[in-house]
Coordinates of C-alpha atoms and ligand atoms in Angstrom, one line a residue:
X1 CA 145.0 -20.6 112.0
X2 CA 141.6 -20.9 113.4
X3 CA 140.2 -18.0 115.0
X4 CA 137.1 -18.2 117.5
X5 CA 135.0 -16.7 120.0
X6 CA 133.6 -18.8 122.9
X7 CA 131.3 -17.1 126.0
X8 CA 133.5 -18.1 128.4
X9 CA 135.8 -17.4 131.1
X10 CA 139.0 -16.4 129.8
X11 CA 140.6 -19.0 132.7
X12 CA 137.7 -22.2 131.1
X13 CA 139.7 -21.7 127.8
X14 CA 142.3 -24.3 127.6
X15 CA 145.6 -23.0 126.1
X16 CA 149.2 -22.7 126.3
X17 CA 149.0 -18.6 126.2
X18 CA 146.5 -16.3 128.3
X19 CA 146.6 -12.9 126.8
X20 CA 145.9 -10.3 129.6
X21 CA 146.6 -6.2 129.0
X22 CA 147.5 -3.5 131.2
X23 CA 147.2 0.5 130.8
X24 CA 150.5 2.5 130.8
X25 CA 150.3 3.1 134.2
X26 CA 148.2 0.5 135.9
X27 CA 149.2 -0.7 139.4
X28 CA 146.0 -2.7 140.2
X29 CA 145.2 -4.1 137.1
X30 CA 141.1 -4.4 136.7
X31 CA 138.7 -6.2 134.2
X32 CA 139.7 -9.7 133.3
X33 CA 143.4 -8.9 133.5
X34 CA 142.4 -8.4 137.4
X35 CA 140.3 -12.1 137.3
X36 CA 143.5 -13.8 135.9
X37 CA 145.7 -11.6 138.3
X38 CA 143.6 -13.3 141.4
X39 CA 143.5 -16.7 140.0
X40 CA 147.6 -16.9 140.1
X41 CA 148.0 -15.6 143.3
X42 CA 148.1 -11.6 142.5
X43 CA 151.3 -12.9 140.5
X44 CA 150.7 -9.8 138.3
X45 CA 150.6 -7.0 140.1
X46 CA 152.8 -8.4 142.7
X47 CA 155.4 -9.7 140.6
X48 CA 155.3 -8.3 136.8
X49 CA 154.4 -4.9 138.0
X50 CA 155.9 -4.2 141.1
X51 CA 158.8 -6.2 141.1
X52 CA 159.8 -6.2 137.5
X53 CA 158.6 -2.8 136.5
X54 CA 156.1 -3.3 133.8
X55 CA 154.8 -0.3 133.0
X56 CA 152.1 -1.3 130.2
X57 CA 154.0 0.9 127.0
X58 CA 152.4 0.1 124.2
X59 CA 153.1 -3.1 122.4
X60 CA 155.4 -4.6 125.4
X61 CA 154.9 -8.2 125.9
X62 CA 155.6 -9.4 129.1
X63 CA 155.9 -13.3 129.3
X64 CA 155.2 -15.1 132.0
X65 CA 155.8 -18.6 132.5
X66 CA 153.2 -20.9 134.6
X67 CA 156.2 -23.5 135.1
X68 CA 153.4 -26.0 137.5
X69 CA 150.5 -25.3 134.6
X70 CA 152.4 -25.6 131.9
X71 CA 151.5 -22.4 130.0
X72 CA 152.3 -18.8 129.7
X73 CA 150.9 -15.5 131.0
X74 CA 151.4 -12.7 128.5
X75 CA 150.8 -9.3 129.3
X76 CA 150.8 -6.8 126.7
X77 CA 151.6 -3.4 127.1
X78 CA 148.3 -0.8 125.6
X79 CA 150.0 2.4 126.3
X80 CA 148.3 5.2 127.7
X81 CA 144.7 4.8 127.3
X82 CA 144.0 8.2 126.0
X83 CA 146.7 7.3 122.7
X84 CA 144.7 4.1 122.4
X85 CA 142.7 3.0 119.1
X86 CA 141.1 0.7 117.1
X87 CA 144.8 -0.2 114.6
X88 CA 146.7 -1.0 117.7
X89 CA 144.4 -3.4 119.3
X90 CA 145.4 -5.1 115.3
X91 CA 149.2 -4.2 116.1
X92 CA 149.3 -5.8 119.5
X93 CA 147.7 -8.5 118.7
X94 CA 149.9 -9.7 115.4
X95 CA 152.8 -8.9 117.5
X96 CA 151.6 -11.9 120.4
X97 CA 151.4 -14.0 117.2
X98 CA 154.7 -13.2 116.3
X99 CA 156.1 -14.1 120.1
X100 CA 154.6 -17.2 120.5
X101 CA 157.4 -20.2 120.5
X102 CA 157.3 -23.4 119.0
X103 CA 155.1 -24.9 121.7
X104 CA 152.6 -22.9 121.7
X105 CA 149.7 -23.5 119.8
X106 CA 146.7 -22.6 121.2
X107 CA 146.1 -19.2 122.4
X108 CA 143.2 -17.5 124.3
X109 CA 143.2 -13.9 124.3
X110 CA 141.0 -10.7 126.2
X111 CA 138.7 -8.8 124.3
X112 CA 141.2 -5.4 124.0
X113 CA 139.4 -2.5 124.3
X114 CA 135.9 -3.9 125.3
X115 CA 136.8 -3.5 129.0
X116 CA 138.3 -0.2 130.8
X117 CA 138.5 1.2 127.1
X118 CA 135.2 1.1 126.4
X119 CA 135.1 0.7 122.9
X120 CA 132.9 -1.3 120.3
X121 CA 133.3 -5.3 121.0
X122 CA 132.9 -5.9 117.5
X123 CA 135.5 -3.7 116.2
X124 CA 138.1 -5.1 118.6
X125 CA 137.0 -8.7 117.7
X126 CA 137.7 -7.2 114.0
X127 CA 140.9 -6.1 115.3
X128 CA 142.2 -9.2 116.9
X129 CA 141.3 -11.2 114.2
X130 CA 143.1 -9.6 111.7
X131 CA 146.0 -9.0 114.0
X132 CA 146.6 -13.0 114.7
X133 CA 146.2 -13.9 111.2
X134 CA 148.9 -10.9 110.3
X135 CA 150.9 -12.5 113.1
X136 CA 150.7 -16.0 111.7
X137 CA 151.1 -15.4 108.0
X138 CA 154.6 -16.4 106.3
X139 CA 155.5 -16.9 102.8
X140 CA 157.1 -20.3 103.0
X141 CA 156.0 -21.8 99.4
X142 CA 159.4 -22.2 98.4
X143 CA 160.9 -23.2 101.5
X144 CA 161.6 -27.2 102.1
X145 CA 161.7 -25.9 105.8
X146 CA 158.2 -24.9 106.4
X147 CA 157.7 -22.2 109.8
X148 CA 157.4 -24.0 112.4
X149 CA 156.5 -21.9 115.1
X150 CA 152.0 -21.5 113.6
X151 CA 149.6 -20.8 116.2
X152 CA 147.2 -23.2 115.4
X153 CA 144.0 -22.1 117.3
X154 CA 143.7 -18.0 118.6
X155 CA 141.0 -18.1 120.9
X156 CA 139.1 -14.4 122.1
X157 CA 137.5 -15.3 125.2
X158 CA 134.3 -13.1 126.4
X159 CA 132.0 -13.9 128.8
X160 CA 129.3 -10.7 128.8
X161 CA 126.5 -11.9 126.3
X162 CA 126.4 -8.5 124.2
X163 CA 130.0 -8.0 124.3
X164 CA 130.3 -11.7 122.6
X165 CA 127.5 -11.7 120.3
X166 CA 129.3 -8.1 119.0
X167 CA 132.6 -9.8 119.0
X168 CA 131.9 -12.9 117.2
X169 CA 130.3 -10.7 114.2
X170 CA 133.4 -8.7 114.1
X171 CA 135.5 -11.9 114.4
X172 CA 134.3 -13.2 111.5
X173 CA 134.5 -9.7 109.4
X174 CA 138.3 -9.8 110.2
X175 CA 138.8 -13.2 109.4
X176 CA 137.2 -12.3 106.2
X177 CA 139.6 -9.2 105.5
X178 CA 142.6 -11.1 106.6
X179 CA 142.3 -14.1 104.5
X180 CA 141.6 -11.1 101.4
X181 CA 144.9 -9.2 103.0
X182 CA 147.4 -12.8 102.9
X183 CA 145.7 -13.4 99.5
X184 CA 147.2 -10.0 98.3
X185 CA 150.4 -10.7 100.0
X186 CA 150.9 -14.1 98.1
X187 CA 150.5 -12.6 95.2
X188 CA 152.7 -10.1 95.2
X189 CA 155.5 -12.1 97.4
X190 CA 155.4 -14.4 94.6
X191 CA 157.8 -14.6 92.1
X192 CA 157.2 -12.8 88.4
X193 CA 158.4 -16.2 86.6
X194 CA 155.2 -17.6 88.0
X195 CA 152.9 -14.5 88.2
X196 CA 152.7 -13.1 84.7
X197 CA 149.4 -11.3 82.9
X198 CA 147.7 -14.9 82.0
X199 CA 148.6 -16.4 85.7
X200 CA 147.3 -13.3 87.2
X201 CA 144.2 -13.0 85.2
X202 CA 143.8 -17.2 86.2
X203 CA 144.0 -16.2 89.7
X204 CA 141.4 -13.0 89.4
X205 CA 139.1 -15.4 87.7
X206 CA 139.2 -18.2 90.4
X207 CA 139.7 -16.2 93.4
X208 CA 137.9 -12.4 93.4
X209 CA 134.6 -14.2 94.4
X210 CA 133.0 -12.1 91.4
X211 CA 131.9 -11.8 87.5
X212 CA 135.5 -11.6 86.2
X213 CA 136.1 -11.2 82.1
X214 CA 139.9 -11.6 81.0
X215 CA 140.6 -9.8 77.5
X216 CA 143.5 -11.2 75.5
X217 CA 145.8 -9.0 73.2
X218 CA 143.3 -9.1 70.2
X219 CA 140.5 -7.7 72.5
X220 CA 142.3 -5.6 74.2
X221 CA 143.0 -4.1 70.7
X222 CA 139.6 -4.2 70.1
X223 CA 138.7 -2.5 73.5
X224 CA 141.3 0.3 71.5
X225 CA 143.7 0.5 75.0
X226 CA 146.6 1.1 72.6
X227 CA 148.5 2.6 75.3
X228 CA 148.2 0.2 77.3
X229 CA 149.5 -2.4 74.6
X230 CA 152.6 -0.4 73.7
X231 CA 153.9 -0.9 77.3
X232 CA 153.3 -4.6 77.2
X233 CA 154.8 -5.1 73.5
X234 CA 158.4 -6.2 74.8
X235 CA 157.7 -8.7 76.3
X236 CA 157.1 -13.0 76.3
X237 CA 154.5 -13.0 78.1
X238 CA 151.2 -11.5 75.9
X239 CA 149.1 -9.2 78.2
X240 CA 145.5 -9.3 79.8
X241 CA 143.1 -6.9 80.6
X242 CA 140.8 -7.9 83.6
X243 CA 137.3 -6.6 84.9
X244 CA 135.8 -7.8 88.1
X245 CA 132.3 -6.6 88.7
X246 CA 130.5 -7.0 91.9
X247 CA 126.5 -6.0 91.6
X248 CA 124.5 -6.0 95.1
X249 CA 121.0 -7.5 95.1
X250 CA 119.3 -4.5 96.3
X251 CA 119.9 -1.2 94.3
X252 CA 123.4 0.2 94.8
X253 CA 124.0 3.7 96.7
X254 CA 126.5 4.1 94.3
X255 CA 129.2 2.8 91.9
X256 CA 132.6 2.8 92.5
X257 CA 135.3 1.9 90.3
X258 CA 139.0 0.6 91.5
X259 CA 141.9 0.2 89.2
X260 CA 145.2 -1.3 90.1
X261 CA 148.7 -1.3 88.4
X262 CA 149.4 -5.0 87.1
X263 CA 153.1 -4.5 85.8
X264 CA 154.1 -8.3 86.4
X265 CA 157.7 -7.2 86.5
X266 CA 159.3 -3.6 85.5
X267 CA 162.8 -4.5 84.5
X268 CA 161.9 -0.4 83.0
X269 CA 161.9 -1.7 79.4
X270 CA 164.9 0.2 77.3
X271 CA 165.1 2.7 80.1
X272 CA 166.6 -0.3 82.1
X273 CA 166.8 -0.3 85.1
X274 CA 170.1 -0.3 87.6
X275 CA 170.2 -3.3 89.6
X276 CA 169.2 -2.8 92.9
X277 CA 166.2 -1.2 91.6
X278 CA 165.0 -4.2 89.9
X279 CA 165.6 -6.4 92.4
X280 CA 161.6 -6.1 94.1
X281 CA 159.8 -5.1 90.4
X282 CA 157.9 -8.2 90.9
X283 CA 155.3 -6.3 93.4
X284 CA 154.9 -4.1 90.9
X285 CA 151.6 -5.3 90.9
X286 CA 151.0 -4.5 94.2
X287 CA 148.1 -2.4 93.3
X288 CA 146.4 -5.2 90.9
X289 CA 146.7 -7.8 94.2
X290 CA 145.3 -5.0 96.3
X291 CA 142.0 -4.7 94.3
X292 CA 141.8 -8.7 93.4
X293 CA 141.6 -9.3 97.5
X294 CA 139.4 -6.5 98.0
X295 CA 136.4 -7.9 95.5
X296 CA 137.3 -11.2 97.3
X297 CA 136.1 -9.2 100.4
X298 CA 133.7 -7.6 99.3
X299 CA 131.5 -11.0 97.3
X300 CA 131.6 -11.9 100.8
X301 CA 131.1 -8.7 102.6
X302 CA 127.8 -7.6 100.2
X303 CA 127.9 -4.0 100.6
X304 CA 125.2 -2.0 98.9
X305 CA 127.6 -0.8 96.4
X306 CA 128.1 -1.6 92.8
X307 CA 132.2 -2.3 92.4
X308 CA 134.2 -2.8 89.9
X309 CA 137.8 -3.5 89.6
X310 CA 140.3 -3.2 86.8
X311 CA 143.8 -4.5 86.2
X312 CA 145.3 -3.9 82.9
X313 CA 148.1 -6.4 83.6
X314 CA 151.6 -6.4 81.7
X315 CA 155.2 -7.1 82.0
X316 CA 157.4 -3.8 80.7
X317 CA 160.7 -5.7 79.3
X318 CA 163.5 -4.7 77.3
X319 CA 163.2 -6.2 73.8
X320 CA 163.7 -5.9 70.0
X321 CA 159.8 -6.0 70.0
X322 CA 159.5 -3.0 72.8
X323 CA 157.9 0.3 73.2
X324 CA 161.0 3.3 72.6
X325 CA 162.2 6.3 74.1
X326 CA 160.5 8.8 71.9
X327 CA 157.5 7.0 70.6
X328 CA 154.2 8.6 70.5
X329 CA 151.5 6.3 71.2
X330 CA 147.8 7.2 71.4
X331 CA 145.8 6.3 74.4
X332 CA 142.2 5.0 74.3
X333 CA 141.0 8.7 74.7
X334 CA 142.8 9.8 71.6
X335 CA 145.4 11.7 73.7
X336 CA 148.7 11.5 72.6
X337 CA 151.7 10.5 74.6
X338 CA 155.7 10.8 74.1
X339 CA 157.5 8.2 75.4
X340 CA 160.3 10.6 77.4
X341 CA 161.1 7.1 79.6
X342 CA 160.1 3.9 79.2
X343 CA 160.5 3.1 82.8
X344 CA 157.0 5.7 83.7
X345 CA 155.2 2.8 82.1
X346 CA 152.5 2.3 84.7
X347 CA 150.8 5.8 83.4
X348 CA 150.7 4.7 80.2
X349 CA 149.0 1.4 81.6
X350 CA 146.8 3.2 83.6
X351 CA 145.8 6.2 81.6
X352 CA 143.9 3.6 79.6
X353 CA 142.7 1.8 82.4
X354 CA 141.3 4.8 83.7
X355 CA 139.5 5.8 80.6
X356 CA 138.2 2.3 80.4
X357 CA 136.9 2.5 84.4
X358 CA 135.3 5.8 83.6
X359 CA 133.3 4.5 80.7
X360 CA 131.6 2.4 82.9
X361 CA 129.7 5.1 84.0
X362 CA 130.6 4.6 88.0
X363 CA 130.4 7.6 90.7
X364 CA 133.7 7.7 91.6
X365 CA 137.0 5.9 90.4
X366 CA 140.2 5.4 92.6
X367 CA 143.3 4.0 91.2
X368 CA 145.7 2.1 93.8
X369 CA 149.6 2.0 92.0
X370 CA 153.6 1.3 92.7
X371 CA 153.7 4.6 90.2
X372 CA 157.0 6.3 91.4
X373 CA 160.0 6.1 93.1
X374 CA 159.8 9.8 94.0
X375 CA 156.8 8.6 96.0
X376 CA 159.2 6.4 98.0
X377 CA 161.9 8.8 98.5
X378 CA 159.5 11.0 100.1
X379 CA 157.7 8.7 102.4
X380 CA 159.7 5.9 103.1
X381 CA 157.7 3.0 104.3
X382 CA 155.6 5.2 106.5
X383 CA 153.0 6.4 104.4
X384 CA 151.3 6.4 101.0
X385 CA 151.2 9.1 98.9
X386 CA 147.4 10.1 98.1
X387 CA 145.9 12.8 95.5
X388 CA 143.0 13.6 93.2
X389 CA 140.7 16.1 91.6
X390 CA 138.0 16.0 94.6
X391 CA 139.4 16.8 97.7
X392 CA 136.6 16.0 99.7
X393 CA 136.7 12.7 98.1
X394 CA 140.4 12.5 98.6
X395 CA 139.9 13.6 102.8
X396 CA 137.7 11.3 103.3
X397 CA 139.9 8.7 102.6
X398 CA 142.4 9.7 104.4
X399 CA 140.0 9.6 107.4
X400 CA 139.1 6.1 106.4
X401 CA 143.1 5.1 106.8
X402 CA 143.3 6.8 110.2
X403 CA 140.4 4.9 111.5
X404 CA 141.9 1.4 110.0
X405 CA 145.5 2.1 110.6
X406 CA 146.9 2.7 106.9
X407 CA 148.1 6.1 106.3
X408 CA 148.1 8.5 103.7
X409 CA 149.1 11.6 103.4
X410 CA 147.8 14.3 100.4
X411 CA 150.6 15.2 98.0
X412 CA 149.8 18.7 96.1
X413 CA 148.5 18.7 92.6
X414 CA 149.9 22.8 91.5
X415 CA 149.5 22.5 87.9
X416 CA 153.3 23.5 87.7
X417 CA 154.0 19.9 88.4
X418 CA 152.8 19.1 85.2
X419 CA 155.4 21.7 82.8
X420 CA 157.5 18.9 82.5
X421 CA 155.1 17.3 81.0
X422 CA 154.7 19.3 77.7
X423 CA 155.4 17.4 74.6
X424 CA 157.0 19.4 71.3
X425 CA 155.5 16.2 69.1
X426 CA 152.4 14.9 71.2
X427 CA 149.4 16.0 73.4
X428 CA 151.7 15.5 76.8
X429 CA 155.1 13.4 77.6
X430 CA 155.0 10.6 80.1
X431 CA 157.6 11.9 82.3
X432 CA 159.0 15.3 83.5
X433 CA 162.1 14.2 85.1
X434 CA 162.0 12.3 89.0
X435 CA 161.8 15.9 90.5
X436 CA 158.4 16.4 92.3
X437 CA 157.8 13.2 90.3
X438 CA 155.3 11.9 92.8
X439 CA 152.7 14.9 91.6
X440 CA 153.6 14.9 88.3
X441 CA 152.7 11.4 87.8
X442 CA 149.1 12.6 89.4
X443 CA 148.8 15.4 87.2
X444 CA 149.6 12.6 84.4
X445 CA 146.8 10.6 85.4
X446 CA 144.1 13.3 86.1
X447 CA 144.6 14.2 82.0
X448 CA 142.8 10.7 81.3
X449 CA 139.6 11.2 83.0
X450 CA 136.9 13.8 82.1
X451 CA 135.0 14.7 85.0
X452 CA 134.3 11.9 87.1
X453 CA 135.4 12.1 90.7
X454 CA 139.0 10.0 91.1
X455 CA 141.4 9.6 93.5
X456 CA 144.7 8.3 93.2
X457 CA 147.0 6.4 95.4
X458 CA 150.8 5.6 95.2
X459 CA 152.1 2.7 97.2
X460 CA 155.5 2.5 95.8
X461 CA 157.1 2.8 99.1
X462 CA 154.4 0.8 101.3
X463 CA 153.8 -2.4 99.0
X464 CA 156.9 -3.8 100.4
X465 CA 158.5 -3.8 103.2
X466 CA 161.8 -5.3 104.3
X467 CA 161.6 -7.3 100.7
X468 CA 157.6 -9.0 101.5
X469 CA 154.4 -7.8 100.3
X470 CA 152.1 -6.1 103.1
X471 CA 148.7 -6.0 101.5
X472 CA 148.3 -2.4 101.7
X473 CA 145.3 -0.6 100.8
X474 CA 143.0 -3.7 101.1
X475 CA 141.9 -2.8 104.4
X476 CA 141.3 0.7 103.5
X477 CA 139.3 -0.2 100.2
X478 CA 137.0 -2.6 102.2
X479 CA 136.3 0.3 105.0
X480 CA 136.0 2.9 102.6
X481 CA 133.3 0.4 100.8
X482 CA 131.9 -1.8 103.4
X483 CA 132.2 0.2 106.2
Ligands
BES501 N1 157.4 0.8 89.4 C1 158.2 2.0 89.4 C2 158.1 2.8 90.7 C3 158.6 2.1 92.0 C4 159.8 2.5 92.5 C5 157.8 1.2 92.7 C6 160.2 1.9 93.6 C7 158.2 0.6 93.8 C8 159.5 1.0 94.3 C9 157.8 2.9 88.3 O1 157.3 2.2 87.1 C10 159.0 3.7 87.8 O2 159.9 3.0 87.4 N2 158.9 5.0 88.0 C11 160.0 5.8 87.6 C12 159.5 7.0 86.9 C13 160.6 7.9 86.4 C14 161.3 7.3 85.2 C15 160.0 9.2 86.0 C16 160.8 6.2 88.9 O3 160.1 6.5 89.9 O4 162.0 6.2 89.0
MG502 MG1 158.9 1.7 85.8
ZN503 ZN1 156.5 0.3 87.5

């Protein structure tokens, strides 16, 4: 889809959809919705408000045909303006996407926000853009039928000069972090016979925009992430250990580390897992997409910020070769761990992973994962879970999520959540049982790094949504980063 900004009239756009917005409330409607109201005979307040009873609740589309012009009015629904932000603007916006029919290609759309609203132009460009490139994507590699029904041009009409140089800047940021958002959800919409620790690391390599060095299993040896290799040791498919590395030209504020879980596909090893619970272990790599798109983003972003990204990829399979309940393995740190369940594999993966990012001697590390099911249970779809040993750090990127629209909410890290945890053979188990298994797994993690400032998030039930990928934590990583 092609996504642009023109100075112009809203009405000296051609297209077959006119976006136009009303407030929850709005009788008279103002701004540009009130130009395009006058130009088709008041057919807007006359007609879709007072006759048909829009009331503008937030994210209703009302459609109106222009039968002698051959297009469409819609008027969407912002809710009441006090309740109104920045995410919605992104919400609405995928959602006129979504409702646009076969026949219509081309769509020219208000600046929401930038009137009544008042708020930043560029932002709201931001906004739209990722919203009608949400509202467009589909994963249709594998379908003979391909979607029919693309917008082909999305068009943000805006005549004030500051308002569109502002826009068109923020236009082009979103275009940026939506093409890094469907790049994630490809990856992890795609099936594990085809995404595997070599394909994965082929696609980091070509596509993260940055430095990226694959280790193979004899490096990764030598690198001594033994932990990590016990996990992948069941399976076909060897694994890879991947660094991205991003280096601004001028000196970096600071240096920020992000590590995502790359389990190709968690059949749960010996621990096997039921069924229905493997059926969607192939975005078990949800975090490992989520950090990939973000360096994309950010080699073309150029923050002042040193990044790097890690992905200690792997498939944990069920095989005469794999790790077993009751192995100790010892980690990169020299900790030892008790294999209590071979299906709490992604802390083993990232315990090392998490050694390795703090090595690097960055300011801060944060770690985005599919780590548990207990997660899920807990927060459904809605939010992530989110935890850490700096709070500060770890409130501050909540804040981040609430400005960008992905949520998170803090889960507690009482030290009691770790008893489980304690090991008659080794320096800690991997698993306590699934109760409070959400903090557990944090406490897990936190053991692995010494003192450097982490947070971790778990995405277990926000990855994927009605079985497809939705990019999450991308956005957040690149305003947390970028700004
Ligand atoms: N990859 C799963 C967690 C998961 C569950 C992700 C559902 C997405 C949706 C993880 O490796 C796992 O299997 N965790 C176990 C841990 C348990 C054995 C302590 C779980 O949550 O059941
Ligand atoms: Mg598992
Ligand atoms: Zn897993």
């Amino acid at each position: 889809m092609l996504i642009k900004v023109v100075k112009k009239s809203i009405l000296d756009v051609k297209a077959d959809v006119i976006v136009v917005n009303l407030f929850e409330g709005v009788k008279k409607p103002g701004g540009v919705t009130g130009i395009v109201d006058k130009a088709f005979n008041n057919v807007i307040s006359n007609y879709v408000i007072k006759k048909e009873k829009f009331e503008g609740k937030f994210g209703e589309i009302y459609q109106l045909p222009l039968v002698s012009e051959g297009k469409k009015i819609f008027v969407v629904g912002l809710g009441k303006q006090v309740d109104f932000t920045y995410p919605k603007i992104r919400t609405l916006t995928e959602k006129v996407v979504k409702a646009c029919g076969k026949n219509e290609k081309k769509v020219v759309s208000i600046l929401h926000g930038a009137g009544i609203a008042g708020l930043d132009a560029e932002l709201c460009a931001q906004m739209i853009a990722e919203g009608a490139s949400a509202g467009g994507y589909a994963f249709d590699k594998y379908k003979s039928d391909k979607k029919e029904n693309k917008v082909e041009e999305f068009t943000i009409a805006e005549i004030d000069s500051a308002k569109f140089k502002k826009a068109e800047k923020g236009a082009e940021k979103g275009c940026i972090i939506a093409r890094s958002v469907s790049m994630a959800k490809d990856l992890i919409n795609d099936s594990s016979q085809y995404i595997y620790p070599e394909t994965l690391a082929n696609f980091a390599v070509e596509n993260s925009g940055v430095k990226t060095t694959v280790y193979n299993k004899k490096q990764i040896e030598k690198l001594g992430l033994t932990a990590f290799l016990a996990v992948g040791q069941g399976s076909a498919h060897e694994p890879r250990f991947i660094h991205m590395e991003y280096k601004p030209a001028k000196k970096a504020k600071k240096k920020i580390a992000l590590v995502g879980k790359g389990i190709t596909f968690d059949a749960g090893g010996l621990d096997l897992k039921p069924p229905a619970s493997m059926l969607t272990m192939r975005d078990d790599m949800s975090g490992a997409a989520a950090v990939i798109a973000t360096m994309r983003a950010i080699s073309e972003l150029k923050p002042d910020v040193e990044v790097h990204a890690v992905v200690a990829a792997c498939e944990n399979m069920p095989s005469g070769s794999a790790y077993k309940p009751g192995d100790v393995i010892i980690s990169k740190i020299g900790k030892s761990i008790e294999i209590d369940n071979t299906d709490a594999e992604g802390r083993v993966t990232l315990a090392d992973a998490l050694a390795y990012a703090e090595e690097l001697g960055v300011d801060e590390i944060i770690d985005i994962a599919t780590l548990t099911g207990a997660c899920m249970v807990a927060f459904g779809s809605v939010v992530s879970g989110i935890l850490g040993n700096n709070d500060k750090k770890v409130k501050e990127f909540i804040a981040v999520g609430d400005e960008i629209g992905e949520r998170y909410w803090q889960l507690p890290m009482y030290e009691e959540y770790g008893e489980g945890l304690k090991s008659k053979i080794a320096d800690m188990k991997n698993t306590g049982g699934r109760n409070g298994g959400a903090s557990a797994a944090g406490i897990f993690l936190s053991k692995f790094i010494k003192n450097t400032p982490w947070i971790h998030i778990d995405i277990a039930g926000t990855a994927f949504v009605n079985d497809m990928a939705t990019g999450v934590g991308v956005k957040s990583f690149v305003k947390y980063i970028v700004g």
